[in-house]
Short mmCIF file of N, CA and C in Angstrom, two decimals:
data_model
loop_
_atom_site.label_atom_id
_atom_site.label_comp_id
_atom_site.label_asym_id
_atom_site.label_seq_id
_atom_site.Cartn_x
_atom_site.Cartn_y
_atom_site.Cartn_z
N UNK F 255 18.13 19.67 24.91
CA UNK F 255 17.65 18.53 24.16
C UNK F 255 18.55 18.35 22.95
N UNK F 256 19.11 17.06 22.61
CA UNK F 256 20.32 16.88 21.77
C UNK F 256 19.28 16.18 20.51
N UNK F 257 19.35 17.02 19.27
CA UNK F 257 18.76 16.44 18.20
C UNK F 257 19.83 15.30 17.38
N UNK F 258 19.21 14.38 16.60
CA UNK F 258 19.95 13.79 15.97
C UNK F 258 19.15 13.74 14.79
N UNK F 259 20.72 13.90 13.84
CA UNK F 259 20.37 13.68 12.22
C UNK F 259 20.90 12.14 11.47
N UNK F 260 20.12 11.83 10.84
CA UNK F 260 19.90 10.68 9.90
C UNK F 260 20.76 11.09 8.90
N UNK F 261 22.09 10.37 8.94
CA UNK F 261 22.61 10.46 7.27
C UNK F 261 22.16 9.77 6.53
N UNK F 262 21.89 9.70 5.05
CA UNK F 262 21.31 8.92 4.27
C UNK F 262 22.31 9.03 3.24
N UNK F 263 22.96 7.41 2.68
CA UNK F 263 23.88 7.74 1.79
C UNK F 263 23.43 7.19 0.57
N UNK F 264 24.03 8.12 -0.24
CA UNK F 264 23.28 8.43 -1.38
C UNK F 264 23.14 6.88 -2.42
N UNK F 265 22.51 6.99 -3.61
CA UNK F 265 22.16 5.65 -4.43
C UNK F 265 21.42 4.53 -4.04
N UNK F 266 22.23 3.63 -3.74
CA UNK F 266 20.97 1.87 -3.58
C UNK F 266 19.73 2.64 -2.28
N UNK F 267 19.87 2.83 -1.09
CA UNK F 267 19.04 3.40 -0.01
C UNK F 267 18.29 3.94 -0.63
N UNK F 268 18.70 5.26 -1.09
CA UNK F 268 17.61 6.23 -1.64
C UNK F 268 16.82 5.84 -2.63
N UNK F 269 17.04 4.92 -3.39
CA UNK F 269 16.34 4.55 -4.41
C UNK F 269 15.77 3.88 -3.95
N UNK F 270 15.96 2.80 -3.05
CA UNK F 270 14.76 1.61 -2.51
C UNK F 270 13.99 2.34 -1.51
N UNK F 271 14.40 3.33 -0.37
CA UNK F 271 13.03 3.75 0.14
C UNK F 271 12.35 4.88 -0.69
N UNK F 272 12.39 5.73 -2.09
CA UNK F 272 11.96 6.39 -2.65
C UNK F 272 10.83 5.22 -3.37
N UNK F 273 11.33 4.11 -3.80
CA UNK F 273 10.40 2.63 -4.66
C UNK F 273 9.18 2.13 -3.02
N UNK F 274 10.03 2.46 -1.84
CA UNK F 274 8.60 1.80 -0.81
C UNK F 274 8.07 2.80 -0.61
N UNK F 275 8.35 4.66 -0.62
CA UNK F 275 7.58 5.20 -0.72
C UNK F 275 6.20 5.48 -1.42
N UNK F 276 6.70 4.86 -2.81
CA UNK F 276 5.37 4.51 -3.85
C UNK F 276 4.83 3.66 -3.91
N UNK F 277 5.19 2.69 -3.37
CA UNK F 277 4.50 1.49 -3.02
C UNK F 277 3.60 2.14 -1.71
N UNK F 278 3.53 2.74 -0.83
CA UNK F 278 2.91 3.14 0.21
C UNK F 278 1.65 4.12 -0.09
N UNK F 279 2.46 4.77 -0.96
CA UNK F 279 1.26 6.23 -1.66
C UNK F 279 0.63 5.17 -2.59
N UNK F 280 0.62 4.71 -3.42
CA UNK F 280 -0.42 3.54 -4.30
C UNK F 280 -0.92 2.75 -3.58
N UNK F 281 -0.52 2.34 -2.55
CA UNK F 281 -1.49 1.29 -1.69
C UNK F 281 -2.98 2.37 -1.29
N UNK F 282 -2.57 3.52 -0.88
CA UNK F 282 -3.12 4.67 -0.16
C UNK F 282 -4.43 4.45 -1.60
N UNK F 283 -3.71 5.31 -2.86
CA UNK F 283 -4.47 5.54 -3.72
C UNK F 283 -5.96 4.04 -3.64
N UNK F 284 -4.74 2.94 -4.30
CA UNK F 284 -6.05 1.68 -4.25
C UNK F 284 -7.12 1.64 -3.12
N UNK F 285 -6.86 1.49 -1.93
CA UNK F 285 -7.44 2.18 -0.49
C UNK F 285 -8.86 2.83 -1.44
N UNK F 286 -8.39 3.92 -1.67
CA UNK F 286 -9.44 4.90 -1.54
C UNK F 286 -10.61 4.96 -2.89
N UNK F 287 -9.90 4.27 -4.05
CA UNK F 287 -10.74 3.62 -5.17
C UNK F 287 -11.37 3.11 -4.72
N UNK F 288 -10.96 1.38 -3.79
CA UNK F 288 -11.99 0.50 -2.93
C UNK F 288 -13.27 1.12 -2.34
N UNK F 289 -12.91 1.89 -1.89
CA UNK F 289 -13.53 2.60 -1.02
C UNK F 289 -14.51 3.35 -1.56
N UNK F 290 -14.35 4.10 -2.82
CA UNK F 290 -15.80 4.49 -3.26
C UNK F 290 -16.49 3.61 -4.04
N UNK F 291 -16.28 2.25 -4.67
CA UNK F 291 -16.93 0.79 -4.98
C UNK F 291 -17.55 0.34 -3.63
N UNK F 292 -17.08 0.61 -2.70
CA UNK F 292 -17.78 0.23 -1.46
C UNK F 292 -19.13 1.16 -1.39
N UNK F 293 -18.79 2.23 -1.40
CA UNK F 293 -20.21 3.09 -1.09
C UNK F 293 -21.02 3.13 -2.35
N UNK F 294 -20.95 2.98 -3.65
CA UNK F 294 -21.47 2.89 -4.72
C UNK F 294 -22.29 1.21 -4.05
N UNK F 295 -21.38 0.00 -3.75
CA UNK F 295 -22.37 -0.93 -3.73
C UNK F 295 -23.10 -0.81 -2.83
N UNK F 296 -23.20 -0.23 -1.64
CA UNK F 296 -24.37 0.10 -0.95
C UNK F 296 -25.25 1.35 -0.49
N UNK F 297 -25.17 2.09 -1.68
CA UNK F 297 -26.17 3.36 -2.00
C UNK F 297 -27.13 2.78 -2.78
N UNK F 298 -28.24 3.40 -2.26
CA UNK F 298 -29.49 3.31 -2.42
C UNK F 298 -29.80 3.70 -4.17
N UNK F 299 -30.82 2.66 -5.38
CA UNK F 299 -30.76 3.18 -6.52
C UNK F 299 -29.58 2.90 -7.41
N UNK F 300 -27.89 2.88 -6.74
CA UNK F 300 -27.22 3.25 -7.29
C UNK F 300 -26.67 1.48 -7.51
N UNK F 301 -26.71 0.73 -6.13
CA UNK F 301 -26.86 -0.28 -5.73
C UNK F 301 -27.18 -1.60 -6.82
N UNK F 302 -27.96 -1.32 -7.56
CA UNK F 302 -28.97 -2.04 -8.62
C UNK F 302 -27.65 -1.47 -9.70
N UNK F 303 -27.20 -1.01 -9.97
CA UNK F 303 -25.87 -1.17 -11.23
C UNK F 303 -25.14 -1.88 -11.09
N UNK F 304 -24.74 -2.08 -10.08
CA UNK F 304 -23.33 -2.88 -9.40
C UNK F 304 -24.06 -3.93 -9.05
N UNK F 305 -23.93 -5.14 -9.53
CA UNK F 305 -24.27 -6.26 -9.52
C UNK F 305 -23.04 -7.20 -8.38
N UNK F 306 -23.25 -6.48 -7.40
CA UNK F 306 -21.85 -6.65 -6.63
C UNK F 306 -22.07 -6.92 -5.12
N UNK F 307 -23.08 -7.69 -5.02
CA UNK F 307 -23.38 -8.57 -3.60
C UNK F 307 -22.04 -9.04 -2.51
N UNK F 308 -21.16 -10.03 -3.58
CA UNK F 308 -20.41 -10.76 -3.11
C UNK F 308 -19.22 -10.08 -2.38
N UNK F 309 -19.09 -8.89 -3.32
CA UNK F 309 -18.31 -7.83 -3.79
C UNK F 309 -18.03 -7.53 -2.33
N UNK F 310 -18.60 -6.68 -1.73
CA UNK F 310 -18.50 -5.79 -0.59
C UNK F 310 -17.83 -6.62 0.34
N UNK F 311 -17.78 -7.34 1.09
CA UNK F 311 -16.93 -8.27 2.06
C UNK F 311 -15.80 -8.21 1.73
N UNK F 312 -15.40 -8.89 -0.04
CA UNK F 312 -14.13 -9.46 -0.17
C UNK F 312 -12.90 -7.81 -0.59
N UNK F 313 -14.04 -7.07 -0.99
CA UNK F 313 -13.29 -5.49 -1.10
C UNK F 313 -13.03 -4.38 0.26
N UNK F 314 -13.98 -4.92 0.98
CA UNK F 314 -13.66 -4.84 2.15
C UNK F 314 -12.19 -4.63 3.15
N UNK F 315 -12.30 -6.01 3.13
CA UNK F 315 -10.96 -6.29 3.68
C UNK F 315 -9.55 -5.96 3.18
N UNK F 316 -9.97 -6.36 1.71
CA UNK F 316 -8.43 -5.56 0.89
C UNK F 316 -8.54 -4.33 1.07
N UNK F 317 -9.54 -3.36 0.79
CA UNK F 317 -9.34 -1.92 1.57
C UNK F 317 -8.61 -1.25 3.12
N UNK F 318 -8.85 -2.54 3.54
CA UNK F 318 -8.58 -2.05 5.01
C UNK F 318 -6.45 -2.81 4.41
N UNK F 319 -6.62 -3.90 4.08
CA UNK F 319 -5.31 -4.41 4.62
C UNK F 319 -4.60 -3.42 3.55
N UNK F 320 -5.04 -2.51 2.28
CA UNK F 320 -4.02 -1.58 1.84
C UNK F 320 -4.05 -0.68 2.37
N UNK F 321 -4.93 0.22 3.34
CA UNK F 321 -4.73 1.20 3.78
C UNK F 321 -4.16 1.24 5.26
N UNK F 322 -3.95 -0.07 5.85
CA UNK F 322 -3.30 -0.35 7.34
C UNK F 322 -1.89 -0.99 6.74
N UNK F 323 -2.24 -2.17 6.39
CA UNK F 323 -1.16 -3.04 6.45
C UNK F 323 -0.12 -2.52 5.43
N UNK F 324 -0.43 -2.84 4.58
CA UNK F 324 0.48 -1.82 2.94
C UNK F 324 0.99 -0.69 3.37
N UNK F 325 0.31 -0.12 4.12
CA UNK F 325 1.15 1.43 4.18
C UNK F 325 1.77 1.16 5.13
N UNK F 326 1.50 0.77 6.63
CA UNK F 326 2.57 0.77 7.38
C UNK F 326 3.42 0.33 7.12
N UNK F 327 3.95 -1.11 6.73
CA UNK F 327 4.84 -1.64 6.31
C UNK F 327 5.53 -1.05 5.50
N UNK F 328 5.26 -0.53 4.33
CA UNK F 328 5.73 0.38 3.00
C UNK F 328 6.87 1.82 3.64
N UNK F 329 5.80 1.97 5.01
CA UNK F 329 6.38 3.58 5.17
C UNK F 329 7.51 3.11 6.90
N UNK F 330 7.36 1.54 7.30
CA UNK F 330 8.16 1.60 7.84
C UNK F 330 10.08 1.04 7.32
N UNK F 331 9.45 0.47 5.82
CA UNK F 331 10.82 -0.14 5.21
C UNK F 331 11.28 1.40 4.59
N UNK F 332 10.24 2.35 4.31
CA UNK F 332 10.87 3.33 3.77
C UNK F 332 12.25 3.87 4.85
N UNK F 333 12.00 3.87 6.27
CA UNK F 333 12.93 4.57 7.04
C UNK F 333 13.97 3.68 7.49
N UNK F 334 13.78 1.85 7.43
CA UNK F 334 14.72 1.30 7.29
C UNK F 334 15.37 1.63 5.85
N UNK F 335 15.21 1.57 5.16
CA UNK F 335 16.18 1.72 3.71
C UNK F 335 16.44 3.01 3.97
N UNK F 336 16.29 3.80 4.04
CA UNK F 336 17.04 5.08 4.15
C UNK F 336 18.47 5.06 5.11
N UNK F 337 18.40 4.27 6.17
CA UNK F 337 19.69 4.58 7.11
C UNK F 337 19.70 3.07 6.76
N UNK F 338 19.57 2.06 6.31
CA UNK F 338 20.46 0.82 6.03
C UNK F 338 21.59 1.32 5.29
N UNK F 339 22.48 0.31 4.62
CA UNK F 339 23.54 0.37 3.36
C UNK F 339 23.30 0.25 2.79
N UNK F 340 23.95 0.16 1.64
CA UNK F 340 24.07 -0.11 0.19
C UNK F 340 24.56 -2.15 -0.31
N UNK F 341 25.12 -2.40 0.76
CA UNK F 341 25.68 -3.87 0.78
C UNK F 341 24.85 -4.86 0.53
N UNK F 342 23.35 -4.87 0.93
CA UNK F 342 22.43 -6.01 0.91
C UNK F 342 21.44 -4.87 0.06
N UNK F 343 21.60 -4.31 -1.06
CA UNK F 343 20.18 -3.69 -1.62
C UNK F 343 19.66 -4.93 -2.26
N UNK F 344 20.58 -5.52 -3.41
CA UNK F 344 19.13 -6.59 -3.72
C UNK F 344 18.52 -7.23 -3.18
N UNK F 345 18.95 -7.67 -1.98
CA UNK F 345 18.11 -7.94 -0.53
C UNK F 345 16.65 -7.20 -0.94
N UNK F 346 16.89 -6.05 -0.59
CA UNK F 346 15.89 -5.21 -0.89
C UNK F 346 14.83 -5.12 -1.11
N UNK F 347 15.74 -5.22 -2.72
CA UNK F 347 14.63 -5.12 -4.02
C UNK F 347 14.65 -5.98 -4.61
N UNK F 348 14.68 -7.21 -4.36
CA UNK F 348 13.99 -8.46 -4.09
C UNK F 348 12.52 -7.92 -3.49
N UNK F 349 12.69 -7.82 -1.98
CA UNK F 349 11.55 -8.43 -1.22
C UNK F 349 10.64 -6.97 -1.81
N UNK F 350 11.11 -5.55 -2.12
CA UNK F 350 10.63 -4.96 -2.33
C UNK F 350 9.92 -5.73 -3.87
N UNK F 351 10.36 -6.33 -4.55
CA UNK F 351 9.30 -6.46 -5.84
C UNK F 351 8.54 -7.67 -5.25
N UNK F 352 8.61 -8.60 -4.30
CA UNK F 352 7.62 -9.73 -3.92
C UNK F 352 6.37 -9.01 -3.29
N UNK F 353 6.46 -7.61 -2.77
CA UNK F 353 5.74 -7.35 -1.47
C UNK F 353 4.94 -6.41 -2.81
N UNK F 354 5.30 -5.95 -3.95
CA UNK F 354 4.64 -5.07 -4.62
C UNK F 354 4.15 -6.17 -5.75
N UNK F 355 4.36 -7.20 -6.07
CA UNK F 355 3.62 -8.53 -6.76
C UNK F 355 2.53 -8.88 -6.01
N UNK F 356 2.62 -9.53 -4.33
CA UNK F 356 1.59 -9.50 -3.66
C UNK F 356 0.22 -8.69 -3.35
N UNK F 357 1.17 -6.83 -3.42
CA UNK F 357 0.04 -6.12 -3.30
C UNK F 357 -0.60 -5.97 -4.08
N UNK F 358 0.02 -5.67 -5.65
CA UNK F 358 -0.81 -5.90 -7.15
C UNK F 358 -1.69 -7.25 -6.82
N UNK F 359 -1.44 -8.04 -6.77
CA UNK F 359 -1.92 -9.84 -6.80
C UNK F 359 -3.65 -9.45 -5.69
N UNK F 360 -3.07 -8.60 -4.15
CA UNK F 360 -4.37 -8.48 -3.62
C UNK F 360 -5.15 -7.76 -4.06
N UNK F 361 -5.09 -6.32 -4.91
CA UNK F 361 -5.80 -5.41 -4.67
C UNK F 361 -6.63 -5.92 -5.95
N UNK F 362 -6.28 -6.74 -6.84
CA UNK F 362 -7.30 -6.79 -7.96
C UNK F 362 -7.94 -8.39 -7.61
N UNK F 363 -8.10 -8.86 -6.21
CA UNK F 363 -8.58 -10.51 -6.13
C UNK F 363 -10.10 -9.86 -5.99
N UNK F 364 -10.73 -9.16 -5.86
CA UNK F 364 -12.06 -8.84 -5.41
C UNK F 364 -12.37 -8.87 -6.45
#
């Protein structure tokens, strides 16, 4: 069985999939904040603090699309930027700061 290794050359690459790596692990984190506002709004007792009816649906879904969509994407540009070049990085990091504006922009619409 013939293994193959990934060169990764060093600077613009490494720096932009090290930036979608954190973009991937913070999507994760927000994920899992959502996620206990979710069970806080529908525990029993606890329910009546959180004045947050509307809440649950629209946190919902942003939970799911940061912990599916955000991360896959995040952790599949991470392994494109690693073996891309260096020639098109602001390419990059461009779309890398639109896609981390968007995800800031979703995770606080609830």
């Amino acid at each position: 069985m013939d293994s193959q290794v990934v060169n990764v050359s060093p600077g613009a690459p490494v720096a932009l999939a090290r930036a979608w790596l954190w973009l991937g692990i913070m999507a994760l984190i927000g994920s899992g904040l959502l996620a206990l506002l979710l069970v806080f709004s529908r525990t029993p007792g606890i329910q009546d603090v959180f004045p947050l009816k509307e809440f649950f649906r629209s946190a919902l879904v942003v939970h799911v699309d940061l912990s599916v969509a955000i991360w896959f994407m995040a952790f599949a540009t991470v392994i494109w930027s690693a073996v891309g070049g260096a020639g098109l990085a602001w390419l990059g990091w461009a779309g890398f700061g639109l896609v981390a504006l968007g995800t800031a922009v979703m995770t606080v619409s609830p």
